Amino acid sequence: MIVRVAAAFLLACFAVPPAMTTVFAGSGRPQQAAMIGQNHALSRRAIRRDVPLTNAIVRAMEAGTRDFSGRPGPSYWQLQTDFTIDVRLDPATQTISGEETILVHNNSPSELTEIVLRLDHNIFRATVPRGSSVPAETTEGMVVTRIAVNGQEVDFDAPARGGRGRRGGRGNAPPRLAARGLDQTVAVVTLATPIAPRSTATLEIAWHTKLPGGPDGRGHRMTQRWDDTLFQPTQWFPRLAKYDDLRGWDTNVYLGPAEFYNNFGRFDVRIDVPAGWIVSGTGVLQNPEEVLTATARERLARALDTDDITTIVDADEVGPGRSTADGDRLVWHFVADMVNDFAWATAENFVWQVTRANIPGAGYIPIHMVFLPERANLFENAGPISRHALEFYSDLWAPYPFPQLTLQDGPSAGMEYPMVINSNRGAADHEVGHQWWPMMVGTNETWYGWMDEGFNQYMNILSGAHWRDLEPDLDGHGQRYGAVSGDESEPSMMWAANYGGAMYGFQTYSKTPLMLSMLGGIVGDEEVQRAIREYTEVWSFKHPSPWDYVFFMSNALEEDLGWFWYYWLWTTESVDGSIEDVTRSGSRTTVTVRQAGEMPSPVILEVQFADAGAAIQAMPNAEMVADTTAVVTWPVEVWFDGSRTFEAVLDFGGRAIEKITLDPGGRFPDGDPSDNVWPRDDGRPAAGR
Ligand SMILES: [Zn+2]
């Protein structure tokens, strides 16, 4: 009663509040009505209907590289990096030593006055910043011993100054070829001669790095070997950072939990290991006749003939001449045409098995599995799970674009790389999902983890249901966000995931399926998936930003969803709907719906009629979903005038109404769904009567 009187009062006199008091509105949220402060329950709300445009996206739009269509703009560009790498593993010192040549295609319209390198293995040094990851072993990190740019050697003893980049311009000294930060995860090479727009440059780098091992690593990639018998190198080579139209060089440091934002390009990699060690990795093995036994080659040739598991190298086939070709050391040569990373693994006693997946347009491709014989139980069913994931996600979004998939055993069991997942059956479905993002759609996980892990969590729900022969059920997910909203440690999804803090996991992984559940509650789940399918096609092997995603989705769904993206991505607000009142007048029933939160939503009421009585008449915005059940929908626009209550008028004729449920699908964030039904489950009438 207090609420209604005060609301009427406030509407009449706007900002002049009623007597100082605290009341509880329908959702249970305390509503402070103070002389100075936030008159939450009683005030009108300002609903934002567009998304913030930061300087980065405004710059890109001005340059024509991105626009409100959500598709790559007419001037869109991205760098390409082609790697040629020779790497040698020394099991005795647990160290890999490599030499690489990076062919940098500067497809940007700018000259590059500096080059930014990512040296992820420096996270194993004791003196670099880290997130929640703890390496199993402190090492001297990625020790870079040589850098040459277009054949010119970088003098490591020369101070890095005089570069023409923003950071290098101290004093008036001429720009010189120098490097700084080689002991950090992000290093900078200043150039004496800039790399011209739309030209190429060659970067030669030599380095070595010890792969960390031991019992105390925490976080993926933080343990990369078991003793000196299995090695699982990841993020193991110096790479060129992203240089893009949004921010220029990506200088976000590598802290452990979030890692992906890489250039696409070709990888040509030669891996030198002791004979007898089996090597798996990204790409296609180029020289099976040099490194495999004739028996293994013969088994491989037949592996795509069956869905069954084919063993290529068995547990009792160990050592030079038995697991591999004979010799002292062997060089395994892999090539991958268009990928954004390269991972590999090797062990002396890997079991190697193969099954297959059927990819639309490509036919059968191999699924390789390499694991230690004593861990075979962890790989039981891993083949069928991976096959299902590859085939299901190919149908859902876009055909799997790569020629093979490999599951690698090791201490890091839940990581993704192009064509490679470091996973047994446990995380196989999820890690296969990453082949679509970020391996195919190259999103920036370090900033916007939700476009990577979050989309993946959503598709895993669909895949999981399909695996069990169930219809996917996204009901309830969106509503559950109401229980989280208001936690002040929650970063918004647009807050850089690298600095997500304690709720990084929620921000990056868990919240996106809730958001997409609500979107499905507005436009239908199939429509959401159709729009994401089109987004996948448009942005394959490119780098969409969040703005591209939201503009693309709004266009594909033909709906102005600015308000939706704003509240989900830029805020931590919820809807907090309730049925406040129900009154009847003749055949008309008026349902007073309240939204106590800042996020609006459509109003969806499920109306349950009595079994018998007068005919149920049609309403234009109602759909009969059963003989005595209707669902009535009002669009979100009913809230855009700022009011917190909406009078939903039901006019179905004389049939008695037994029950009304707000948001019956549980799609809209609500901290207390118990007040969404009339009459209340506890027998109380709705508030205000
Ligand atoms: Zn993941």
XYZ file of C-alpha atoms and ligand atoms in Angstrom:
690
model
C 0.000 0.000 0.000
C 2.752 2.414 0.908
C 4.381 1.720 -2.434
C 1.358 2.604 -4.485
C 0.524 5.771 -2.641
C 4.114 6.949 -2.735
C 4.431 6.124 -6.420
C 1.377 8.161 -7.284
C 2.725 11.003 -5.218
C 6.073 10.891 -6.891
C 4.653 10.813 -10.379
C 2.863 14.016 -9.566
C 5.795 15.879 -8.111
C 8.806 14.175 -9.723
C 11.896 14.603 -7.604
C 10.248 15.520 -4.352
C 10.376 12.318 -2.340
C 7.871 11.171 0.212
C 8.641 10.820 3.875
C 11.965 9.225 4.708
C 11.263 5.534 4.974
C 12.422 2.165 3.744
C 9.976 -0.075 2.027
C 10.189 -3.450 0.344
C 8.799 -3.692 -3.140
C 7.727 -6.872 -4.860
C 11.167 -8.301 -5.517
C 12.268 -8.060 -1.908
C 14.895 -5.481 -2.800
C 15.009 -2.779 -0.140
C 13.904 0.505 -1.564
C 15.299 3.533 0.122
C 13.285 6.659 -0.038
C 15.570 9.306 1.382
C 15.786 13.057 1.177
C 19.108 12.756 -0.571
C 20.049 9.588 -2.353
C 18.572 7.090 -4.681
C 14.847 6.783 -4.697
C 15.110 3.376 -6.268
C 11.669 1.879 -6.024
C 9.750 4.972 -6.605
C 11.672 6.836 -9.254
C 11.265 6.345 -12.925
C 14.275 4.764 -14.558
C 16.328 5.951 -17.474
C 16.709 3.091 -19.919
C 19.742 3.284 -22.123
C 19.042 2.029 -25.594
C 22.428 2.164 -27.280
C 25.875 0.802 -26.514
C 28.843 2.922 -25.467
C 31.350 3.514 -28.224
C 34.881 3.717 -26.871
C 37.662 5.591 -28.616
C 38.928 2.343 -30.141
C 35.749 1.542 -32.036
C 35.139 5.172 -32.968
C 38.624 5.271 -34.533
C 37.913 2.087 -36.458
C 34.607 3.436 -37.725
C 36.201 6.683 -38.830
C 38.805 4.665 -40.716
C 36.128 2.502 -42.351
C 37.524 -0.744 -40.961
C 34.344 -1.463 -38.952
C 30.822 -0.097 -39.040
C 27.327 -0.437 -37.678
C 26.566 -3.366 -40.002
C 28.723 -5.537 -37.755
C 30.537 -6.878 -40.813
C 34.156 -6.149 -41.666
C 34.198 -2.606 -42.998
C 35.255 -1.727 -46.553
C 38.732 -0.816 -45.286
C 39.108 -3.758 -42.891
C 42.652 -5.143 -42.663
C 44.659 -7.476 -40.480
C 48.296 -8.455 -40.290
C 49.368 -11.920 -41.311
C 52.347 -13.727 -39.842
C 53.897 -16.789 -41.478
C 56.207 -18.800 -39.237
C 59.032 -21.122 -40.200
C 60.359 -22.768 -37.046
C 63.097 -25.268 -36.291
C 63.010 -26.514 -32.711
C 65.037 -29.125 -30.878
C 64.102 -30.868 -27.646
C 66.771 -31.987 -25.214
C 65.035 -34.270 -22.680
C 68.102 -34.303 -20.424
C 67.842 -30.565 -19.745
C 64.081 -30.404 -20.429
C 64.831 -27.499 -22.748
C 63.697 -26.627 -26.225
C 65.890 -24.479 -28.463
C 64.491 -22.862 -31.533
C 65.139 -20.638 -34.479
C 62.279 -19.031 -36.312
C 61.606 -16.724 -39.192
C 58.428 -14.670 -39.066
C 57.308 -13.201 -42.354
C 55.285 -10.180 -41.259
C 52.705 -8.973 -43.772
C 51.995 -5.400 -42.749
C 48.571 -5.134 -44.342
C 47.817 -2.016 -42.331
C 47.770 1.476 -43.813
C 50.405 2.581 -41.266
C 54.140 2.224 -41.123
C 55.313 0.179 -38.169
C 58.014 1.969 -36.208
C 58.267 -0.776 -33.653
C 57.424 -4.435 -33.295
C 55.829 -5.946 -30.209
C 56.702 -9.531 -29.335
C 54.856 -11.908 -27.058
C 57.216 -14.039 -24.983
C 54.698 -16.048 -22.974
C 57.258 -18.371 -21.402
C 58.616 -15.446 -19.419
C 55.674 -16.073 -17.111
C 57.866 -18.838 -15.654
C 60.365 -16.238 -14.460
C 60.012 -15.250 -10.842
C 59.840 -11.533 -11.532
C 56.911 -11.084 -13.894
C 53.315 -10.227 -12.991
C 50.965 -13.205 -12.904
C 47.260 -13.742 -12.459
C 45.967 -16.792 -10.630
C 48.428 -19.049 -12.458
C 51.361 -20.523 -10.555
C 54.106 -22.237 -12.558
C 55.211 -25.675 -11.481
C 58.790 -24.512 -11.728
C 60.522 -21.189 -11.903
C 62.794 -21.028 -14.928
C 64.857 -18.352 -16.596
C 61.939 -17.970 -18.991
C 62.160 -17.520 -22.710
C 65.773 -16.638 -23.331
C 66.006 -14.765 -26.613
C 69.537 -14.961 -27.961
C 69.138 -13.320 -31.351
C 66.750 -11.008 -33.170
C 67.275 -9.731 -36.692
C 64.881 -7.548 -38.627
C 65.228 -7.715 -42.405
C 68.690 -9.178 -41.857
C 69.829 -6.450 -39.464
C 70.918 -7.710 -36.071
C 69.455 -6.216 -32.920
C 72.265 -5.240 -30.558
C 71.078 -6.471 -27.164
C 73.595 -4.250 -25.421
C 72.287 -1.069 -27.009
C 69.820 0.858 -24.877
C 66.375 0.876 -26.425
C 65.815 4.527 -27.075
C 65.281 6.922 -29.884
C 62.567 4.839 -31.524
C 59.889 6.757 -33.288
C 57.062 4.948 -31.532
C 55.087 6.708 -28.841
C 57.133 5.082 -26.130
C 60.512 5.196 -27.753
C 60.777 8.860 -28.516
C 62.962 10.018 -25.676
C 65.357 12.743 -26.685
C 66.290 13.583 -30.232
C 68.501 10.586 -30.956
C 67.752 8.961 -34.301
C 65.661 5.787 -34.130
C 67.788 2.692 -33.731
C 67.222 -1.007 -33.901
C 66.982 -2.124 -30.279
C 64.920 -4.268 -27.951
C 63.504 -3.834 -24.496
C 61.449 -6.014 -22.176
C 62.931 -9.299 -23.347
C 62.582 -10.620 -19.801
C 58.848 -9.811 -19.763
C 55.882 -11.433 -21.515
C 55.622 -8.421 -23.819
C 58.781 -7.048 -25.433
C 59.308 -4.209 -27.886
C 61.745 -3.973 -30.769
C 62.219 -0.418 -31.980
C 63.105 -0.139 -35.632
C 65.662 2.064 -37.327
C 63.743 1.682 -40.561
C 59.958 1.471 -40.257
C 58.062 -1.294 -42.007
C 56.127 0.453 -44.756
C 52.361 0.055 -45.134
C 51.337 -2.955 -47.207
C 54.838 -4.377 -47.274
C 56.484 -7.387 -45.680
C 59.330 -7.703 -43.241
C 61.332 -10.645 -41.990
C 61.996 -11.261 -38.355
C 64.531 -13.877 -37.294
C 64.602 -14.948 -33.672
C 66.615 -17.556 -31.781
C 65.664 -18.617 -28.276
C 65.616 -21.393 -25.750
C 63.263 -22.130 -22.904
C 63.061 -24.761 -20.207
C 59.689 -26.476 -19.982
C 58.488 -26.227 -16.365
C 57.743 -29.450 -14.531
C 56.949 -30.489 -11.005
C 54.013 -31.085 -8.725
C 52.907 -27.605 -7.707
C 51.784 -25.900 -10.885
C 48.369 -24.308 -10.838
C 46.542 -23.303 -13.989
C 46.875 -24.590 -17.491
C 50.134 -24.255 -19.357
C 51.920 -23.789 -16.037
C 53.193 -27.391 -16.114
C 54.501 -28.508 -19.491
C 56.164 -31.830 -18.798
C 56.185 -34.951 -16.700
C 59.767 -35.422 -15.579
C 61.797 -35.997 -18.709
C 59.415 -38.474 -20.318
C 56.518 -36.372 -21.652
C 56.647 -32.800 -22.947
C 53.663 -30.654 -23.810
C 55.058 -27.345 -25.089
C 52.523 -24.558 -25.520
C 53.009 -20.848 -26.190
C 56.585 -21.957 -26.619
C 57.858 -19.693 -29.387
C 58.232 -15.894 -29.662
C 55.317 -14.518 -31.591
C 54.335 -11.210 -33.043
C 51.689 -9.444 -30.961
C 48.500 -8.311 -32.656
C 48.582 -4.950 -34.332
C 45.020 -3.973 -35.182
C 42.788 -1.127 -36.245
C 41.313 -0.792 -32.750
C 44.357 -0.127 -30.584
C 47.498 -0.548 -32.636
C 49.886 -2.906 -30.873
C 48.335 -5.165 -28.248
C 50.560 -4.662 -25.235
C 48.309 -6.425 -22.731
C 50.652 -8.622 -20.692
C 50.199 -12.374 -20.389
C 49.060 -13.168 -16.847
C 48.182 -16.850 -17.266
C 44.422 -17.363 -17.396
C 43.684 -15.613 -20.721
C 46.012 -15.870 -23.686
C 44.496 -15.770 -27.147
C 44.736 -12.874 -29.527
C 47.014 -13.962 -32.320
C 47.599 -13.269 -35.986
C 46.619 -15.859 -38.540
C 49.158 -17.292 -40.923
C 51.017 -20.340 -42.143
C 53.179 -22.455 -39.845
C 55.994 -24.613 -41.176
C 57.541 -26.350 -38.169
C 60.329 -28.905 -37.845
C 60.566 -30.628 -34.462
C 63.795 -32.463 -33.686
C 63.430 -35.134 -30.970
C 65.188 -38.381 -30.064
C 64.204 -41.284 -32.308
C 61.522 -43.386 -30.661
C 59.653 -40.316 -29.375
C 56.245 -39.778 -30.961
C 55.398 -36.189 -31.858
C 51.883 -34.814 -32.322
C 50.893 -31.269 -33.114
C 49.090 -28.621 -35.110
C 49.089 -29.150 -38.851
C 49.706 -32.099 -41.124
C 52.779 -34.317 -40.858
C 54.778 -33.804 -44.044
C 57.325 -36.601 -43.799
C 55.695 -39.774 -42.451
C 58.082 -41.897 -44.514
C 61.026 -40.370 -42.618
C 59.703 -40.614 -39.060
C 57.146 -43.441 -38.937
C 57.566 -47.175 -39.274
C 56.125 -48.881 -42.331
C 53.649 -50.612 -40.005
C 52.417 -47.327 -38.570
C 52.049 -45.810 -42.037
C 50.046 -48.811 -43.155
C 47.713 -48.571 -40.147
C 47.294 -44.839 -40.697
C 46.309 -45.381 -44.301
C 43.337 -47.488 -43.171
C 42.281 -45.419 -40.153
C 39.737 -43.312 -42.033
C 37.851 -46.386 -43.229
C 36.072 -46.910 -39.921
C 34.487 -45.194 -36.939
C 36.330 -47.713 -34.765
C 39.559 -46.844 -33.015
C 42.667 -47.761 -34.990
C 45.872 -48.133 -33.028
C 48.823 -46.699 -34.917
C 51.457 -47.294 -32.232
C 50.626 -49.641 -29.373
C 51.881 -49.703 -25.795
C 54.376 -52.498 -26.485
C 55.873 -50.711 -29.491
C 58.503 -48.499 -27.914
C 61.822 -47.175 -29.116
C 63.595 -46.425 -32.405
C 62.524 -48.805 -35.134
C 59.409 -49.826 -33.180
C 57.391 -46.712 -32.273
C 59.109 -44.593 -34.925
C 61.612 -44.956 -37.699
C 65.067 -46.050 -36.623
C 67.925 -43.663 -35.934
C 69.378 -41.361 -33.300
C 67.200 -38.297 -33.694
C 64.271 -37.653 -36.019
C 62.846 -34.383 -37.335
C 59.048 -34.281 -37.568
C 57.860 -31.750 -40.112
C 54.382 -30.224 -39.754
C 52.635 -27.615 -41.905
C 49.430 -25.746 -41.084
C 48.075 -23.346 -43.669
C 45.995 -20.805 -41.789
C 46.172 -20.948 -38.005
C 46.793 -18.565 -35.117
C 49.024 -20.792 -32.993
C 50.937 -24.051 -32.943
C 51.141 -26.592 -30.113
C 52.768 -29.997 -29.908
C 53.545 -32.834 -27.548
C 56.022 -35.664 -27.440
C 56.674 -38.737 -25.309
C 58.801 -41.802 -25.619
C 55.969 -44.173 -24.810
C 52.887 -42.506 -26.259
C 50.144 -44.819 -27.439
C 48.804 -43.375 -30.693
C 45.235 -44.059 -31.722
C 43.070 -42.646 -34.500
C 39.388 -42.439 -35.265
C 37.524 -40.181 -37.660
C 34.898 -37.453 -38.001
C 32.758 -36.657 -41.015
C 32.908 -32.943 -41.810
C 30.454 -31.390 -44.282
C 32.300 -30.535 -47.461
C 35.533 -32.164 -46.337
C 34.556 -35.781 -45.743
C 36.387 -37.884 -43.172
C 39.239 -36.343 -41.246
C 41.386 -38.051 -38.601
C 41.042 -37.573 -34.854
C 44.406 -38.492 -33.346
C 44.881 -39.358 -29.690
C 48.274 -39.675 -27.999
C 48.430 -40.734 -24.359
C 50.453 -42.682 -21.860
C 49.428 -46.364 -21.663
C 48.680 -46.160 -17.938
C 46.210 -43.348 -18.630
C 44.284 -45.155 -21.362
C 41.115 -45.160 -19.245
C 41.007 -41.340 -19.461
C 40.831 -41.611 -23.233
C 38.080 -44.200 -23.358
C 35.213 -42.650 -25.272
C 37.344 -39.558 -26.012
C 37.214 -40.443 -29.710
C 33.408 -40.608 -29.980
C 33.008 -37.474 -27.821
C 35.412 -35.557 -30.052
C 33.768 -36.889 -33.209
C 30.363 -35.825 -31.918
C 31.674 -32.364 -31.027
C 33.347 -31.840 -34.413
C 30.277 -32.965 -36.330
C 27.711 -31.223 -34.088
C 29.502 -27.859 -34.059
C 30.141 -28.127 -37.800
C 26.377 -28.304 -38.303
C 25.640 -25.669 -35.681
C 28.045 -22.930 -36.844
C 30.297 -23.729 -39.779
C 32.190 -26.788 -40.990
C 35.363 -27.532 -39.022
C 37.970 -25.873 -41.231
C 41.074 -27.899 -40.380
C 42.382 -31.195 -41.795
C 42.726 -33.049 -38.480
C 42.193 -32.894 -34.706
C 44.602 -34.222 -32.072
C 43.998 -34.950 -28.382
C 47.222 -34.777 -26.389
C 47.821 -36.275 -22.951
C 49.889 -34.443 -20.368
C 49.796 -32.354 -17.218
C 47.751 -29.593 -18.880
C 44.419 -31.316 -19.510
C 41.989 -28.667 -20.679
C 43.599 -26.361 -23.210
C 42.970 -25.589 -26.825
C 45.175 -24.812 -29.794
C 44.495 -24.995 -33.518
C 43.835 -28.648 -34.423
C 45.149 -29.616 -30.976
C 43.428 -30.012 -27.650
C 45.380 -30.848 -24.548
C 42.565 -32.902 -23.130
C 41.355 -36.375 -22.416
C 37.662 -37.152 -22.652
C 36.885 -34.899 -19.660
C 37.094 -31.539 -21.408
C 37.033 -32.818 -24.994
C 33.668 -31.328 -25.962
C 34.577 -27.900 -24.597
C 38.084 -27.825 -26.037
C 36.832 -28.929 -29.452
C 34.400 -26.004 -29.220
C 37.377 -23.640 -29.117
C 38.222 -24.635 -32.681
C 35.400 -22.231 -33.634
C 36.551 -19.498 -31.257
C 39.254 -18.344 -31.166
C 40.878 -20.720 -33.702
C 38.457 -19.837 -36.498
C 36.839 -16.571 -35.396
C 39.883 -14.817 -33.956
C 38.442 -12.956 -31.000
C 40.493 -11.207 -28.347
C 40.194 -13.508 -25.344
C 42.454 -11.416 -23.174
C 40.027 -8.512 -23.314
C 36.711 -10.134 -24.145
C 36.860 -13.655 -22.808
C 33.085 -13.984 -23.117
C 33.393 -14.039 -26.927
C 35.567 -17.129 -26.530
C 34.854 -19.081 -23.343
C 31.321 -17.732 -23.031
C 30.166 -18.668 -26.518
C 31.823 -22.013 -25.940
C 29.851 -22.621 -22.726
C 26.644 -21.841 -24.603
C 27.366 -24.300 -27.417
C 28.435 -26.950 -24.893
C 24.892 -26.863 -23.452
C 23.513 -27.581 -26.929
C 26.073 -30.281 -27.645
C 25.564 -31.935 -24.268
C 21.834 -32.225 -24.871
C 22.367 -33.588 -28.384
C 24.838 -36.173 -27.074
C 22.152 -37.403 -24.679
C 19.425 -37.284 -27.351
C 17.601 -34.486 -25.549
C 16.210 -31.203 -26.764
C 18.409 -28.398 -25.454
C 16.724 -26.515 -22.643
C 17.842 -22.941 -22.176
C 14.947 -22.065 -19.881
C 15.896 -20.842 -16.444
C 19.433 -19.794 -17.361
C 18.709 -16.123 -17.985
C 16.635 -15.771 -14.841
C 19.457 -17.134 -12.678
C 21.640 -14.126 -13.336
C 19.379 -12.227 -10.940
C 20.951 -14.151 -8.084
C 24.396 -12.802 -9.017
C 23.546 -9.245 -10.042
C 24.507 -6.784 -7.371
C 27.692 -8.550 -6.295
C 30.166 -5.719 -6.335
C 33.078 -7.987 -7.230
C 31.490 -8.800 -10.594
C 33.247 -7.052 -13.465
C 31.036 -6.195 -16.402
C 31.653 -8.358 -19.444
C 33.287 -5.436 -21.242
C 35.858 -5.038 -18.468
C 39.150 -6.496 -19.715
C 39.083 -10.163 -18.726
C 42.791 -10.078 -17.930
C 41.820 -7.985 -14.907
C 38.529 -9.724 -14.141
C 39.581 -10.541 -10.599
C 37.785 -12.997 -8.354
C 34.780 -13.298 -10.656
C 36.812 -13.743 -13.845
C 35.308 -17.209 -14.294
C 31.764 -15.933 -14.048
C 32.427 -12.940 -16.267
C 34.232 -14.954 -18.912
C 32.597 -18.385 -18.852
C 29.273 -18.452 -17.059
C 27.480 -15.231 -17.863
C 27.286 -15.556 -21.661
C 24.913 -18.575 -21.695
C 22.664 -16.604 -19.338
C 22.734 -13.637 -21.699
C 22.014 -15.801 -24.740
C 19.221 -17.568 -22.848
C 17.543 -14.188 -22.377
C 18.114 -13.320 -26.030
C 16.465 -16.603 -26.971
C 13.578 -15.666 -24.698
C 13.062 -12.569 -26.845
C 13.702 -13.767 -30.401
C 13.764 -17.568 -30.057
C 16.775 -19.832 -29.540
C 16.848 -20.975 -33.177
C 17.029 -17.363 -34.284
C 19.936 -16.692 -31.916
C 21.761 -19.675 -33.358
C 21.010 -18.655 -36.947
C 22.436 -15.200 -36.274
C 25.576 -16.612 -34.634
C 25.965 -18.992 -37.585
C 25.991 -16.018 -39.953
C 28.381 -14.141 -37.661
C 30.724 -17.152 -37.740
C 30.735 -17.174 -41.525
C 31.313 -13.445 -41.859
C 34.157 -13.318 -39.316
C 35.953 -16.607 -40.036
C 39.715 -16.091 -39.869
C 39.153 -12.445 -38.990
C 39.038 -10.536 -35.709
C 35.621 -9.240 -34.625
C 35.264 -6.835 -31.734
C 32.319 -6.891 -29.324
C 30.780 -4.004 -31.267
C 30.945 -6.012 -34.474
C 29.221 -8.873 -32.699
C 26.383 -6.833 -31.214
C 25.740 -4.792 -34.350
C 25.854 -7.924 -36.468
C 23.419 -9.745 -34.180
C 20.979 -6.832 -34.027
C 20.995 -6.604 -37.831
C 20.688 -10.354 -38.341
C 17.813 -10.499 -35.853
C 16.259 -7.364 -37.369
C 15.692 -5.927 -33.947
C 17.058 -2.844 -32.212
C 18.761 -4.623 -29.323
C 20.993 -1.791 -28.148
C 19.311 -1.833 -24.747
C 19.882 -5.588 -24.443
C 23.600 -5.441 -25.214
C 24.071 -2.383 -23.048
C 22.675 -3.942 -19.866
C 24.288 -7.355 -20.363
C 27.718 -6.298 -21.533
C 28.306 -2.929 -19.914
C 26.435 -3.288 -16.632
C 25.750 -5.846 -13.955
C 22.060 -4.932 -13.656
C 19.087 -7.274 -13.694
C 15.350 -7.069 -14.379
C 13.864 -8.191 -11.053
C 10.328 -8.476 -12.311
C 7.264 -9.266 -10.207
C 3.506 -9.359 -10.405
C 2.494 -6.583 -8.091
C -1.230 -6.659 -8.470
C -4.052 -8.369 -10.318
C -7.506 -6.807 -10.633
C -10.557 -7.887 -12.558
C -13.227 -5.800 -14.210
C -15.810 -7.717 -16.211
C -13.972 -9.969 -18.637
C -10.768 -7.937 -18.374
C -7.943 -8.801 -16.000
C -5.311 -6.187 -15.348
C -1.916 -7.508 -14.237
C 0.386 -4.900 -12.742
C 3.938 -5.967 -13.556
C 6.811 -4.253 -11.757
C 10.479 -4.180 -12.691
C 12.631 -3.194 -9.742
C 15.946 -3.570 -11.602
C 17.538 -1.301 -14.172
C 17.476 -3.808 -17.055
C 14.171 -3.903 -18.920
C 12.712 -6.948 -20.628
C 9.657 -7.846 -22.632
C 6.659 -8.751 -20.478
C 5.711 -12.379 -20.946
C 2.764 -13.768 -19.000
C 1.641 -17.359 -18.990
C -2.087 -17.501 -18.319
C -3.632 -20.693 -16.989
C -7.399 -20.866 -17.497
C -10.000 -22.899 -15.675
C -10.775 -26.198 -17.412
C -14.326 -25.181 -18.246
C -16.383 -22.062 -18.688
C -16.926 -19.424 -21.307
C -14.996 -19.634 -24.554
C -11.425 -18.384 -24.466
C -11.278 -15.501 -26.887
C -8.232 -14.627 -28.942
C -5.881 -11.781 -28.093
C -3.576 -10.423 -30.796
C -0.420 -10.724 -28.698
C -1.350 -14.109 -27.221
C -0.565 -17.628 -28.300
C -2.393 -20.685 -27.013
C 0.331 -23.167 -26.047
C -2.138 -25.736 -24.662
C -5.935 -26.056 -24.453
C -6.143 -23.943 -21.315
C -2.796 -22.127 -21.392
C -1.930 -18.937 -23.217
C 1.324 -17.005 -23.391
C 0.900 -13.266 -23.809
C 3.783 -11.003 -24.787
C 4.343 -7.255 -24.685
C 7.543 -5.871 -26.197
C 10.306 -4.303 -24.147
C 9.255 -0.891 -25.511
C 6.480 -0.734 -22.912
C 9.197 0.277 -20.426
C 10.914 2.897 -22.520
C 8.859 5.722 -21.044
C 10.706 5.055 -17.801
C 7.904 3.750 -15.642
C 8.556 0.858 -13.303
C 5.113 -0.638 -13.561
C 3.180 -1.803 -16.570
C -0.486 -2.655 -16.604
C -0.874 -5.736 -18.776
C -4.511 -6.112 -19.749
C -5.776 -9.623 -20.449
C -8.979 -9.789 -22.437
C -9.774 -13.422 -23.104
C -13.506 -13.258 -22.432
C -15.305 -14.822 -19.508
C -13.198 -17.922 -18.806
C -11.844 -17.829 -15.264
C -8.086 -17.425 -14.877
C -6.527 -19.684 -12.272
C -2.903 -18.741 -12.455
C -0.665 -16.125 -14.055
C 3.106 -16.528 -14.290
C 5.503 -13.751 -15.270
C 8.472 -14.904 -17.388
C 7.386 -18.549 -17.455
C 10.551 -19.606 -19.295
C 12.820 -18.114 -16.653
C 14.711 -16.075 -19.227
C 14.951 -12.664 -17.545
C 17.339 -12.013 -14.640
C 15.412 -12.070 -11.413
C 16.770 -12.306 -7.887
C 13.470 -13.574 -6.485
C 11.257 -15.422 -8.962
C 8.800 -16.412 -6.225
C 6.858 -13.178 -6.714
C 6.353 -13.886 -10.425
C 3.182 -15.912 -9.881
C -0.384 -14.996 -9.053
C -1.810 -16.100 -6.803
C 1.390 -16.464 -4.812
C 2.595 -20.007 -4.184
C 2.241 -19.320 -0.468
C -1.423 -18.396 -0.957
C -0.808 -14.706 -0.401
C -2.318 -12.451 -3.006
C 0.101 -10.266 -4.955
C 1.330 -7.212 -3.119
C -0.780 -4.102 -2.962
C -4.159 -5.686 -2.475
Zn 37.718 -22.917 -22.674
